[in-house]
GROMACS .gro file of C-alpha atoms in nm:
model
  266
    1UNK     CA    1   2.446   0.048   0.527
    2UNK     CA    2   2.216  -0.283   0.563
    3UNK     CA    3   2.135  -0.413   0.228
    4UNK     CA    4   1.788  -0.581   0.323
    5UNK     CA    5   1.835  -0.830   0.020
    6UNK     CA    6   1.798  -1.081   0.218
    7UNK     CA    7   1.475  -1.006   0.401
    8UNK     CA    8   1.335  -0.900   0.054
    9UNK     CA    9   1.365  -1.232  -0.074
   10UNK     CA   10   1.237  -1.338   0.228
   11UNK     CA   11   0.909  -1.151   0.139
   12UNK     CA   12   0.867  -1.306  -0.152
   13UNK     CA   13   0.852  -1.606  -0.002
   14UNK     CA   14   0.605  -1.500   0.214
   15UNK     CA   15   0.427  -1.329  -0.090
   16UNK     CA   16   0.435  -1.706  -0.269
   17UNK     CA   17   0.277  -1.845  -0.018
   18UNK     CA   18   0.004  -1.579   0.110
   19UNK     CA   19  -0.051  -1.564  -0.299
   20UNK     CA   20  -0.155  -1.948  -0.299
   21UNK     CA   21  -0.327  -1.928   0.027
   22UNK     CA   22  -0.590  -1.648  -0.095
   23UNK     CA   23  -0.579  -1.710  -0.468
   24UNK     CA   24  -0.751  -2.060  -0.355
   25UNK     CA   25  -1.011  -1.941  -0.192
   26UNK     CA   26  -1.143  -1.636  -0.387
   27UNK     CA   27  -1.480  -1.647  -0.530
   28UNK     CA   28  -1.541  -1.966  -0.337
   29UNK     CA   29  -1.892  -1.991  -0.275
   30UNK     CA   30  -1.845  -2.113   0.054
   31UNK     CA   31  -1.653  -1.811   0.165
   32UNK     CA   32  -1.657  -1.689   0.526
   33UNK     CA   33  -1.751  -1.318   0.576
   34UNK     CA   34  -1.726  -1.150   0.885
   35UNK     CA   35  -1.780  -0.768   0.989
   36UNK     CA   36  -1.487  -0.589   1.253
   37UNK     CA   37  -1.579  -0.380   1.482
   38UNK     CA   38  -1.500  -0.098   1.269
   39UNK     CA   39  -1.779  -0.217   1.058
   40UNK     CA   40  -1.506  -0.350   0.812
   41UNK     CA   41  -1.543  -0.702   0.649
   42UNK     CA   42  -1.255  -1.001   0.746
   43UNK     CA   43  -1.272  -1.302   0.583
   44UNK     CA   44  -1.131  -1.612   0.629
   45UNK     CA   45  -0.865  -1.602   0.349
   46UNK     CA   46  -0.745  -1.270   0.524
   47UNK     CA   47  -0.725  -1.471   0.874
   48UNK     CA   48  -0.516  -1.712   0.694
   49UNK     CA   49  -0.313  -1.561   0.479
   50UNK     CA   50  -0.175  -1.377   0.792
   51UNK     CA   51  -0.149  -1.647   1.016
   52UNK     CA   52   0.072  -1.788   0.751
   53UNK     CA   53   0.257  -1.515   0.732
   54UNK     CA   54   0.376  -1.473   1.086
   55UNK     CA   55   0.393  -1.901   1.118
   56UNK     CA   56   0.720  -1.871   0.850
   57UNK     CA   57   0.795  -1.502   1.040
   58UNK     CA   58   0.837  -1.668   1.373
   59UNK     CA   59   1.068  -1.936   1.196
   60UNK     CA   60   1.255  -1.769   0.961
   61UNK     CA   61   1.304  -1.407   1.218
   62UNK     CA   62   1.208  -1.516   1.538
   63UNK     CA   63   1.382  -1.219   1.698
   64UNK     CA   64   1.171  -0.978   1.464
   65UNK     CA   65   0.839  -0.819   1.589
   66UNK     CA   66   0.508  -0.866   1.360
   67UNK     CA   67   0.239  -0.601   1.308
   68UNK     CA   68  -0.064  -0.736   1.114
   69UNK     CA   69  -0.452  -0.603   1.017
   70UNK     CA   70  -0.570  -0.923   1.205
   71UNK     CA   71  -0.390  -0.980   1.486
   72UNK     CA   72  -0.222  -0.655   1.641
   73UNK     CA   73   0.142  -0.667   1.704
   74UNK     CA   74   0.368  -0.944   1.874
   75UNK     CA   75   0.744  -0.911   2.033
   76UNK     CA   76   0.912  -0.606   2.050
   77UNK     CA   77   1.263  -0.486   1.881
   78UNK     CA   78   1.405  -0.251   1.645
   79UNK     CA   79   1.308  -0.460   1.370
   80UNK     CA   80   0.940  -0.508   1.287
   81UNK     CA   81   0.692  -0.661   0.991
   82UNK     CA   82   0.424  -0.511   0.899
   83UNK     CA   83   0.171  -0.715   0.763
   84UNK     CA   84  -0.177  -0.676   0.547
   85UNK     CA   85  -0.274  -0.965   0.441
   86UNK     CA   86  -0.552  -0.887   0.233
   87UNK     CA   87  -0.540  -0.528   0.118
   88UNK     CA   88  -0.899  -0.483  -0.025
   89UNK     CA   89  -1.140  -0.720   0.166
   90UNK     CA   90  -1.433  -0.550   0.028
   91UNK     CA   91  -1.282  -0.648  -0.365
   92UNK     CA   92  -1.171  -1.015  -0.267
   93UNK     CA   93  -1.510  -1.103  -0.111
   94UNK     CA   94  -1.727  -0.945  -0.397
   95UNK     CA   95  -1.468  -1.121  -0.672
   96UNK     CA   96  -1.338  -0.796  -0.799
   97UNK     CA   97  -0.945  -0.885  -0.872
   98UNK     CA   98  -0.779  -0.555  -0.734
   99UNK     CA   99  -0.657  -0.670  -0.415
  100UNK     CA  100  -0.325  -0.761  -0.268
  101UNK     CA  101  -0.108  -0.869   0.035
  102UNK     CA  102   0.121  -0.622   0.134
  103UNK     CA  103   0.432  -0.752   0.330
  104UNK     CA  104   0.668  -0.468   0.523
  105UNK     CA  105   0.984  -0.458   0.701
  106UNK     CA  106   1.001  -0.153   0.896
  107UNK     CA  107   1.326  -0.064   1.140
  108UNK     CA  108   1.383   0.190   1.423
  109UNK     CA  109   1.552   0.515   1.330
  110UNK     CA  110   1.523   0.870   1.379
  111UNK     CA  111   1.130   0.970   1.356
  112UNK     CA  112   1.035   0.632   1.479
  113UNK     CA  113   0.983   0.308   1.271
  114UNK     CA  114   1.084   0.339   0.899
  115UNK     CA  115   0.983   0.113   0.639
  116UNK     CA  116   1.345  -0.087   0.457
  117UNK     CA  117   1.152  -0.379   0.257
  118UNK     CA  118   0.835  -0.376   0.103
  119UNK     CA  119   0.600  -0.610  -0.134
  120UNK     CA  120   0.280  -0.548  -0.298
  121UNK     CA  121   0.166  -0.901  -0.427
  122UNK     CA  122  -0.132  -0.910  -0.614
  123UNK     CA  123  -0.185  -1.244  -0.781
  124UNK     CA  124  -0.540  -1.211  -0.944
  125UNK     CA  125  -0.432  -0.926  -1.171
  126UNK     CA  126  -0.097  -1.116  -1.213
  127UNK     CA  127   0.156  -0.830  -1.075
  128UNK     CA  128   0.389  -0.760  -0.772
  129UNK     CA  129   0.608  -0.458  -0.777
  130UNK     CA  130   0.866  -0.441  -0.465
  131UNK     CA  131   1.140  -0.244  -0.314
  132UNK     CA  132   1.442  -0.233  -0.055
  133UNK     CA  133   1.616   0.071   0.122
  134UNK     CA  134   1.835   0.203  -0.168
  135UNK     CA  135   1.836  -0.047  -0.423
  136UNK     CA  136   1.536   0.124  -0.626
  137UNK     CA  137   1.132  -0.035  -0.692
  138UNK     CA  138   1.105  -0.308  -0.956
  139UNK     CA  139   0.813  -0.484  -1.064
  140UNK     CA  140   0.791  -0.853  -1.226
  141UNK     CA  141   0.703  -1.245  -1.194
  142UNK     CA  142   0.998  -1.231  -0.921
  143UNK     CA  143   1.345  -1.093  -0.812
  144UNK     CA  144   1.544  -1.261  -1.169
  145UNK     CA  145   1.244  -1.159  -1.377
  146UNK     CA  146   1.187  -0.796  -1.338
  147UNK     CA  147   1.145  -0.417  -1.452
  148UNK     CA  148   1.300  -0.121  -1.263
  149UNK     CA  149   1.056   0.151  -1.189
  150UNK     CA  150   1.031   0.545  -1.206
  151UNK     CA  151   0.774   0.766  -1.136
  152UNK     CA  152   0.676   0.997  -1.428
  153UNK     CA  153   0.798   1.337  -1.522
  154UNK     CA  154   0.497   1.521  -1.553
  155UNK     CA  155   0.486   1.863  -1.373
  156UNK     CA  156   0.172   2.012  -1.425
  157UNK     CA  157  -0.153   1.941  -1.265
  158UNK     CA  158  -0.316   2.011  -1.619
  159UNK     CA  159  -0.104   1.748  -1.766
  160UNK     CA  160  -0.162   1.482  -1.455
  161UNK     CA  161  -0.375   1.179  -1.404
  162UNK     CA  162  -0.484   1.156  -0.996
  163UNK     CA  163  -0.633   0.826  -0.871
  164UNK     CA  164  -0.839   0.792  -0.569
  165UNK     CA  165  -1.048   0.577  -0.366
  166UNK     CA  166  -1.405   0.718  -0.313
  167UNK     CA  167  -1.543   1.036  -0.201
  168UNK     CA  168  -1.674   0.954   0.147
  169UNK     CA  169  -1.376   0.989   0.354
  170UNK     CA  170  -1.322   1.330   0.202
  171UNK     CA  171  -1.608   1.479   0.291
  172UNK     CA  172  -1.650   1.338   0.651
  173UNK     CA  173  -1.325   1.558   0.690
  174UNK     CA  174  -1.432   1.896   0.527
  175UNK     CA  175  -1.195   1.830   0.249
  176UNK     CA  176  -1.465   1.789  -0.047
  177UNK     CA  177  -1.413   2.135  -0.197
  178UNK     CA  178  -1.042   2.103  -0.161
  179UNK     CA  179  -1.071   1.780  -0.328
  180UNK     CA  180  -1.314   1.860  -0.632
  181UNK     CA  181  -1.123   2.181  -0.735
  182UNK     CA  182  -0.828   1.923  -0.693
  183UNK     CA  183  -1.052   1.694  -0.980
  184UNK     CA  184  -1.085   2.001  -1.205
  185UNK     CA  185  -0.767   2.121  -1.265
  186UNK     CA  186  -0.585   1.793  -1.347
  187UNK     CA  187  -0.641   1.581  -1.686
  188UNK     CA  188  -0.793   1.284  -1.592
  189UNK     CA  189  -0.917   1.119  -1.282
  190UNK     CA  190  -0.966   0.765  -1.175
  191UNK     CA  191  -1.114   0.586  -0.864
  192UNK     CA  192  -0.908   0.252  -0.856
  193UNK     CA  193  -0.879   0.205  -0.494
  194UNK     CA  194  -0.631   0.103  -0.221
  195UNK     CA  195  -0.303  -0.019  -0.290
  196UNK     CA  196  -0.342   0.016  -0.691
  197UNK     CA  197  -0.281   0.385  -0.787
  198UNK     CA  198   0.030   0.410  -0.508
  199UNK     CA  199   0.178   0.158  -0.736
  200UNK     CA  200   0.082   0.307  -1.052
  201UNK     CA  201   0.254   0.636  -0.911
  202UNK     CA  202   0.591   0.415  -0.896
  203UNK     CA  203   0.548   0.273  -1.241
  204UNK     CA  204   0.504   0.658  -1.361
  205UNK     CA  205   0.106   0.574  -1.520
  206UNK     CA  206  -0.038   0.772  -1.235
  207UNK     CA  207   0.113   1.116  -1.119
  208UNK     CA  208  -0.092   1.191  -0.809
  209UNK     CA  209  -0.318   0.968  -0.555
  210UNK     CA  210  -0.438   1.038  -0.189
  211UNK     CA  211  -0.670   0.896   0.075
  212UNK     CA  212  -0.799   1.047   0.394
  213UNK     CA  213  -0.787   0.758   0.649
  214UNK     CA  214  -0.547   0.464   0.646
  215UNK     CA  215  -0.377   0.224   0.896
  216UNK     CA  216  -0.010   0.179   0.908
  217UNK     CA  217  -0.033  -0.173   0.720
  218UNK     CA  218  -0.207  -0.002   0.406
  219UNK     CA  219   0.077   0.211   0.379
  220UNK     CA  220   0.400   0.036   0.542
  221UNK     CA  221   0.501  -0.111   0.174
  222UNK     CA  222   0.377   0.121  -0.045
  223UNK     CA  223   0.534   0.335   0.137
  224UNK     CA  224   0.872   0.234   0.032
  225UNK     CA  225   0.789   0.137  -0.307
  226UNK     CA  226   0.689   0.489  -0.427
  227UNK     CA  227   1.007   0.651  -0.277
  228UNK     CA  228   1.233   0.397  -0.405
  229UNK     CA  229   1.075   0.426  -0.761
  230UNK     CA  230   1.164   0.873  -0.678
  231UNK     CA  231   0.839   0.930  -0.570
  232UNK     CA  232   0.701   1.095  -0.239
  233UNK     CA  233   0.471   0.974  -0.008
  234UNK     CA  234   0.362   1.146   0.298
  235UNK     CA  235   0.074   1.212   0.507
  236UNK     CA  236  -0.153   1.530   0.423
  237UNK     CA  237   0.013   1.689   0.713
  238UNK     CA  238   0.354   1.664   0.500
  239UNK     CA  239   0.488   1.443   0.718
  240UNK     CA  240   0.711   1.176   0.534
  241UNK     CA  241   0.617   0.799   0.562
  242UNK     CA  242   0.344   0.597   0.637
  243UNK     CA  243   0.249   0.750   1.038
  244UNK     CA  244  -0.025   1.039   0.939
  245UNK     CA  245  -0.351   0.850   0.909
  246UNK     CA  246  -0.386   0.921   0.565
  247UNK     CA  247  -0.181   0.886   0.276
  248UNK     CA  248  -0.035   1.150  -0.048
  249UNK     CA  249   0.174   1.035  -0.288
  250UNK     CA  250   0.337   1.160  -0.599
  251UNK     CA  251   0.585   1.181  -0.830
  252UNK     CA  252   0.747   1.457  -0.615
  253UNK     CA  253   0.680   1.779  -0.854
  254UNK     CA  254   0.356   1.790  -0.818
  255UNK     CA  255   0.343   1.723  -0.461
  256UNK     CA  256   0.315   2.077  -0.280
  257UNK     CA  257   0.010   2.144  -0.506
  258UNK     CA  258  -0.125   1.815  -0.399
  259UNK     CA  259  -0.120   1.873  -0.045
  260UNK     CA  260  -0.221   2.200  -0.107
  261UNK     CA  261  -0.594   2.114  -0.255
  262UNK     CA  262  -0.638   1.853   0.005
  263UNK     CA  263  -0.610   2.077   0.293
  264UNK     CA  264  -0.862   2.353   0.143
  265UNK     CA  265  -1.120   2.349   0.418
  266UNK     CA  266  -1.436   2.520   0.369
   0.00000   0.00000   0.00000
Protein backbone atom coordinates (compact mmCIF):
# COMPACT_ATOMS: atom_id res chain seq x y z
CA UNK A 1 0.00 0.00 0.00
CA UNK A 2 1.35 3.48 -0.79
CA UNK A 3 2.42 5.34 2.34
CA UNK A 4 1.35 8.83 1.13
CA UNK A 5 3.92 10.50 3.39
CA UNK A 6 5.49 12.47 0.52
CA UNK A 7 2.03 13.74 -0.33
CA UNK A 8 1.42 14.63 3.31
CA UNK A 9 4.66 16.60 3.43
CA UNK A 10 3.63 18.45 0.29
CA UNK A 11 0.22 19.21 1.80
CA UNK A 12 1.98 20.83 4.77
CA UNK A 13 4.07 22.97 2.41
CA UNK A 14 0.87 24.03 0.62
CA UNK A 15 -0.79 24.83 3.94
CA UNK A 16 2.20 26.93 5.02
CA UNK A 17 1.92 29.01 1.86
CA UNK A 18 -1.85 29.39 2.21
CA UNK A 19 -1.54 30.37 5.88
CA UNK A 20 0.89 33.15 5.00
CA UNK A 21 -1.47 34.49 2.34
CA UNK A 22 -4.67 34.30 4.40
CA UNK A 23 -3.27 35.68 7.64
CA UNK A 24 -1.76 38.64 5.78
CA UNK A 25 -5.27 39.74 4.74
CA UNK A 26 -7.18 38.70 7.88
CA UNK A 27 -8.89 41.78 9.41
CA UNK A 28 -7.62 43.94 6.55
CA UNK A 29 -9.79 47.06 6.28
CA UNK A 30 -9.63 47.01 2.48
CA UNK A 31 -10.47 43.29 2.05
CA UNK A 32 -12.63 42.84 -1.03
CA UNK A 33 -15.65 40.55 -0.58
CA UNK A 34 -18.07 39.44 -3.31
CA UNK A 35 -21.25 37.38 -3.31
CA UNK A 36 -21.23 34.15 -5.33
CA UNK A 37 -24.28 32.91 -7.29
CA UNK A 38 -25.22 30.66 -4.35
CA UNK A 39 -25.32 33.83 -2.18
CA UNK A 40 -22.30 32.84 -0.09
CA UNK A 41 -19.40 35.28 0.31
CA UNK A 42 -15.98 34.92 -1.29
CA UNK A 43 -13.07 37.18 -0.45
CA UNK A 44 -9.98 38.09 -2.42
CA UNK A 45 -8.07 35.97 0.11
CA UNK A 46 -10.09 32.83 -0.81
CA UNK A 47 -9.18 33.29 -4.46
CA UNK A 48 -5.54 34.14 -3.80
CA UNK A 49 -5.01 31.14 -1.51
CA UNK A 50 -6.54 28.73 -4.00
CA UNK A 51 -4.50 30.17 -6.87
CA UNK A 52 -1.36 29.81 -4.77
CA UNK A 53 -2.09 26.17 -3.92
CA UNK A 54 -3.00 25.33 -7.52
CA UNK A 55 0.20 26.88 -8.79
CA UNK A 56 2.36 24.87 -6.41
CA UNK A 57 0.48 21.65 -7.18
CA UNK A 58 0.87 22.16 -10.93
CA UNK A 59 4.63 22.35 -10.41
CA UNK A 60 4.97 19.57 -7.81
CA UNK A 61 2.26 17.14 -9.03
CA UNK A 62 1.57 18.04 -12.68
CA UNK A 63 -0.18 14.73 -13.39
CA UNK A 64 -2.70 15.08 -10.55
CA UNK A 65 -6.14 16.63 -10.94
CA UNK A 66 -7.29 19.53 -8.74
CA UNK A 67 -10.77 20.36 -7.45
CA UNK A 68 -11.18 23.66 -5.62
CA UNK A 69 -14.15 25.58 -4.28
CA UNK A 70 -13.41 28.76 -6.21
CA UNK A 71 -12.09 27.50 -9.57
CA UNK A 72 -13.64 24.07 -10.07
CA UNK A 73 -11.96 20.96 -11.42
CA UNK A 74 -8.85 20.81 -13.57
CA UNK A 75 -7.27 17.65 -14.97
CA UNK A 76 -8.22 13.99 -14.79
CA UNK A 77 -6.74 10.82 -13.40
CA UNK A 78 -6.76 8.54 -10.38
CA UNK A 79 -5.43 11.20 -7.97
CA UNK A 80 -7.25 14.43 -7.18
CA UNK A 81 -6.36 17.21 -4.75
CA UNK A 82 -9.41 18.81 -3.15
CA UNK A 83 -9.06 22.33 -1.76
CA UNK A 84 -11.16 24.68 0.32
CA UNK A 85 -8.95 27.77 0.51
CA UNK A 86 -10.90 29.26 3.44
CA UNK A 87 -13.46 27.10 5.22
CA UNK A 88 -15.39 29.60 7.31
CA UNK A 89 -15.29 32.59 4.97
CA UNK A 90 -18.14 34.29 6.87
CA UNK A 91 -16.02 34.15 10.00
CA UNK A 92 -12.95 35.32 8.09
CA UNK A 93 -14.60 38.43 6.67
CA UNK A 94 -16.01 39.40 10.09
CA UNK A 95 -12.72 38.95 11.95
CA UNK A 96 -13.72 35.74 13.77
CA UNK A 97 -10.62 33.50 14.01
CA UNK A 98 -12.44 30.20 13.35
CA UNK A 99 -11.49 29.49 9.73
CA UNK A 100 -9.08 27.10 8.05
CA UNK A 101 -7.54 25.98 4.79
CA UNK A 102 -8.54 22.40 3.96
CA UNK A 103 -6.29 20.36 1.67
CA UNK A 104 -6.99 16.73 0.80
CA UNK A 105 -5.69 14.17 -1.67
CA UNK A 106 -8.26 11.71 -2.94
CA UNK A 107 -7.46 8.55 -4.84
CA UNK A 108 -9.71 6.50 -7.09
CA UNK A 109 -10.77 3.18 -5.64
CA UNK A 110 -13.79 1.04 -4.90
CA UNK A 111 -16.80 3.28 -4.45
CA UNK A 112 -15.16 6.23 -6.19
CA UNK A 113 -12.55 8.68 -4.95
CA UNK A 114 -11.59 8.33 -1.28
CA UNK A 115 -9.45 10.70 0.82
CA UNK A 116 -5.96 9.40 1.60
CA UNK A 117 -4.32 12.60 2.91
CA UNK A 118 -5.85 15.54 4.75
CA UNK A 119 -4.49 18.74 6.30
CA UNK A 120 -6.65 21.25 8.18
CA UNK A 121 -4.75 24.43 9.02
CA UNK A 122 -6.30 27.18 11.18
CA UNK A 123 -3.56 29.80 11.55
CA UNK A 124 -5.65 32.36 13.46
CA UNK A 125 -6.24 29.67 16.11
CA UNK A 126 -2.61 28.56 15.96
CA UNK A 127 -3.75 25.00 15.21
CA UNK A 128 -3.16 22.38 12.52
CA UNK A 129 -4.46 18.81 12.19
CA UNK A 130 -3.53 16.16 9.62
CA UNK A 131 -3.73 12.51 8.64
CA UNK A 132 -2.55 10.07 5.99
CA UNK A 133 -4.19 6.74 5.28
CA UNK A 134 -2.82 4.03 7.54
CA UNK A 135 -0.66 6.42 9.56
CA UNK A 136 -3.06 7.87 12.12
CA UNK A 137 -4.14 11.45 12.82
CA UNK A 138 -2.03 14.15 14.45
CA UNK A 139 -2.13 17.72 15.65
CA UNK A 140 0.73 20.11 16.27
CA UNK A 141 2.91 22.82 14.81
CA UNK A 142 4.69 20.59 12.29
CA UNK A 143 5.27 16.99 11.23
CA UNK A 144 8.15 16.76 13.72
CA UNK A 145 6.28 18.43 16.59
CA UNK A 146 2.99 16.59 16.80
CA UNK A 147 0.65 14.66 19.09
CA UNK A 148 -1.33 11.67 17.89
CA UNK A 149 -5.09 12.03 18.20
CA UNK A 150 -7.71 9.53 19.29
CA UNK A 151 -11.48 9.87 19.50
CA UNK A 152 -13.23 9.62 22.86
CA UNK A 153 -14.60 6.45 24.46
CA UNK A 154 -17.89 8.03 25.56
CA UNK A 155 -20.54 5.41 24.97
CA UNK A 156 -23.75 7.01 26.28
CA UNK A 157 -25.59 9.94 24.73
CA UNK A 158 -26.26 11.30 28.22
CA UNK A 159 -22.49 11.77 28.62
CA UNK A 160 -21.83 13.05 25.08
CA UNK A 161 -20.91 16.49 23.75
CA UNK A 162 -22.60 17.33 20.42
CA UNK A 163 -21.41 20.11 18.09
CA UNK A 164 -23.21 21.64 15.12
CA UNK A 165 -23.19 24.77 12.95
CA UNK A 166 -26.71 26.21 12.92
CA UNK A 167 -30.39 25.30 13.09
CA UNK A 168 -31.62 26.63 9.75
CA UNK A 169 -30.40 23.81 7.53
CA UNK A 170 -31.99 21.15 9.72
CA UNK A 171 -35.30 22.99 9.59
CA UNK A 172 -35.17 23.36 5.81
CA UNK A 173 -34.71 19.59 5.44
CA UNK A 174 -37.50 18.69 7.86
CA UNK A 175 -35.00 17.23 10.32
CA UNK A 176 -35.26 19.88 13.03
CA UNK A 177 -37.40 17.88 15.46
CA UNK A 178 -35.02 14.93 15.42
CA UNK A 179 -32.10 17.32 15.80
CA UNK A 180 -33.74 18.98 18.82
CA UNK A 181 -34.57 15.59 20.34
CA UNK A 182 -30.87 14.72 20.11
CA UNK A 183 -29.85 17.97 21.81
CA UNK A 184 -32.14 17.10 24.72
CA UNK A 185 -30.55 13.67 25.13
CA UNK A 186 -26.89 14.65 25.16
CA UNK A 187 -24.88 16.13 28.01
CA UNK A 188 -23.77 19.27 26.17
CA UNK A 189 -24.25 21.11 22.88
CA UNK A 190 -22.16 23.85 21.28
CA UNK A 191 -22.40 25.51 17.84
CA UNK A 192 -18.72 25.71 16.92
CA UNK A 193 -19.31 25.33 13.19
CA UNK A 194 -17.32 24.59 10.04
CA UNK A 195 -14.18 22.39 10.28
CA UNK A 196 -13.62 22.78 14.02
CA UNK A 197 -16.11 20.27 15.51
CA UNK A 198 -14.73 17.50 13.27
CA UNK A 199 -11.25 18.19 14.57
CA UNK A 200 -12.56 18.12 18.14
CA UNK A 201 -14.19 14.75 17.45
CA UNK A 202 -10.78 13.53 16.25
CA UNK A 203 -9.13 14.94 19.39
CA UNK A 204 -11.73 13.37 21.67
CA UNK A 205 -12.98 16.66 23.13
CA UNK A 206 -16.32 16.39 21.30
CA UNK A 207 -18.13 13.09 20.71
CA UNK A 208 -20.62 13.90 17.92
CA UNK A 209 -21.08 16.48 15.18
CA UNK A 210 -23.16 16.85 12.05
CA UNK A 211 -24.10 19.29 9.29
CA UNK A 212 -27.08 19.02 6.91
CA UNK A 213 -25.56 20.48 3.74
CA UNK A 214 -21.91 20.43 2.64
CA UNK A 215 -19.71 20.20 -0.44
CA UNK A 216 -16.92 17.71 -1.07
CA UNK A 217 -14.21 20.32 -0.38
CA UNK A 218 -15.77 20.93 3.06
CA UNK A 219 -15.40 17.27 4.00
CA UNK A 220 -12.54 15.52 2.19
CA UNK A 221 -9.80 16.62 4.59
CA UNK A 222 -11.90 16.40 7.76
CA UNK A 223 -13.16 12.92 6.87
CA UNK A 224 -9.74 11.26 6.83
CA UNK A 225 -8.61 13.06 9.98
CA UNK A 226 -11.67 11.75 11.85
CA UNK A 227 -11.37 8.19 10.56
CA UNK A 228 -7.61 7.96 11.12
CA UNK A 229 -8.24 9.11 14.70
CA UNK A 230 -10.48 6.06 15.11
CA UNK A 231 -13.81 7.78 14.51
CA UNK A 232 -16.63 7.33 12.02
CA UNK A 233 -17.43 9.80 9.23
CA UNK A 234 -20.49 9.26 7.04
CA UNK A 235 -23.31 11.11 5.34
CA UNK A 236 -26.68 11.29 7.07
CA UNK A 237 -27.56 8.31 4.86
CA UNK A 238 -24.86 6.28 6.61
CA UNK A 239 -22.62 6.05 3.55
CA UNK A 240 -18.96 6.18 4.62
CA UNK A 241 -16.85 9.11 3.46
CA UNK A 242 -17.48 12.64 2.19
CA UNK A 243 -19.83 11.94 -0.72
CA UNK A 244 -23.37 12.41 0.61
CA UNK A 245 -23.70 16.20 0.55
CA UNK A 246 -23.90 16.27 4.34
CA UNK A 247 -21.95 14.82 7.24
CA UNK A 248 -22.17 13.01 10.55
CA UNK A 249 -19.01 12.33 12.54
CA UNK A 250 -18.59 10.58 15.85
CA UNK A 251 -16.32 8.49 18.02
CA UNK A 252 -17.99 5.48 16.39
CA UNK A 253 -19.65 4.23 19.56
CA UNK A 254 -22.57 6.64 19.21
CA UNK A 255 -22.86 6.81 15.44
CA UNK A 256 -25.98 4.72 14.94
CA UNK A 257 -27.83 6.74 17.58
CA UNK A 258 -26.65 9.99 15.98
CA UNK A 259 -27.99 8.96 12.58
CA UNK A 260 -31.21 7.68 14.13
CA UNK A 261 -32.07 11.04 15.60
CA UNK A 262 -31.01 13.10 12.59
CA UNK A 263 -33.06 10.98 10.19
CA UNK A 264 -36.28 11.43 12.17
CA UNK A 265 -38.76 13.42 10.10
CA UNK A 266 -42.08 14.81 11.22
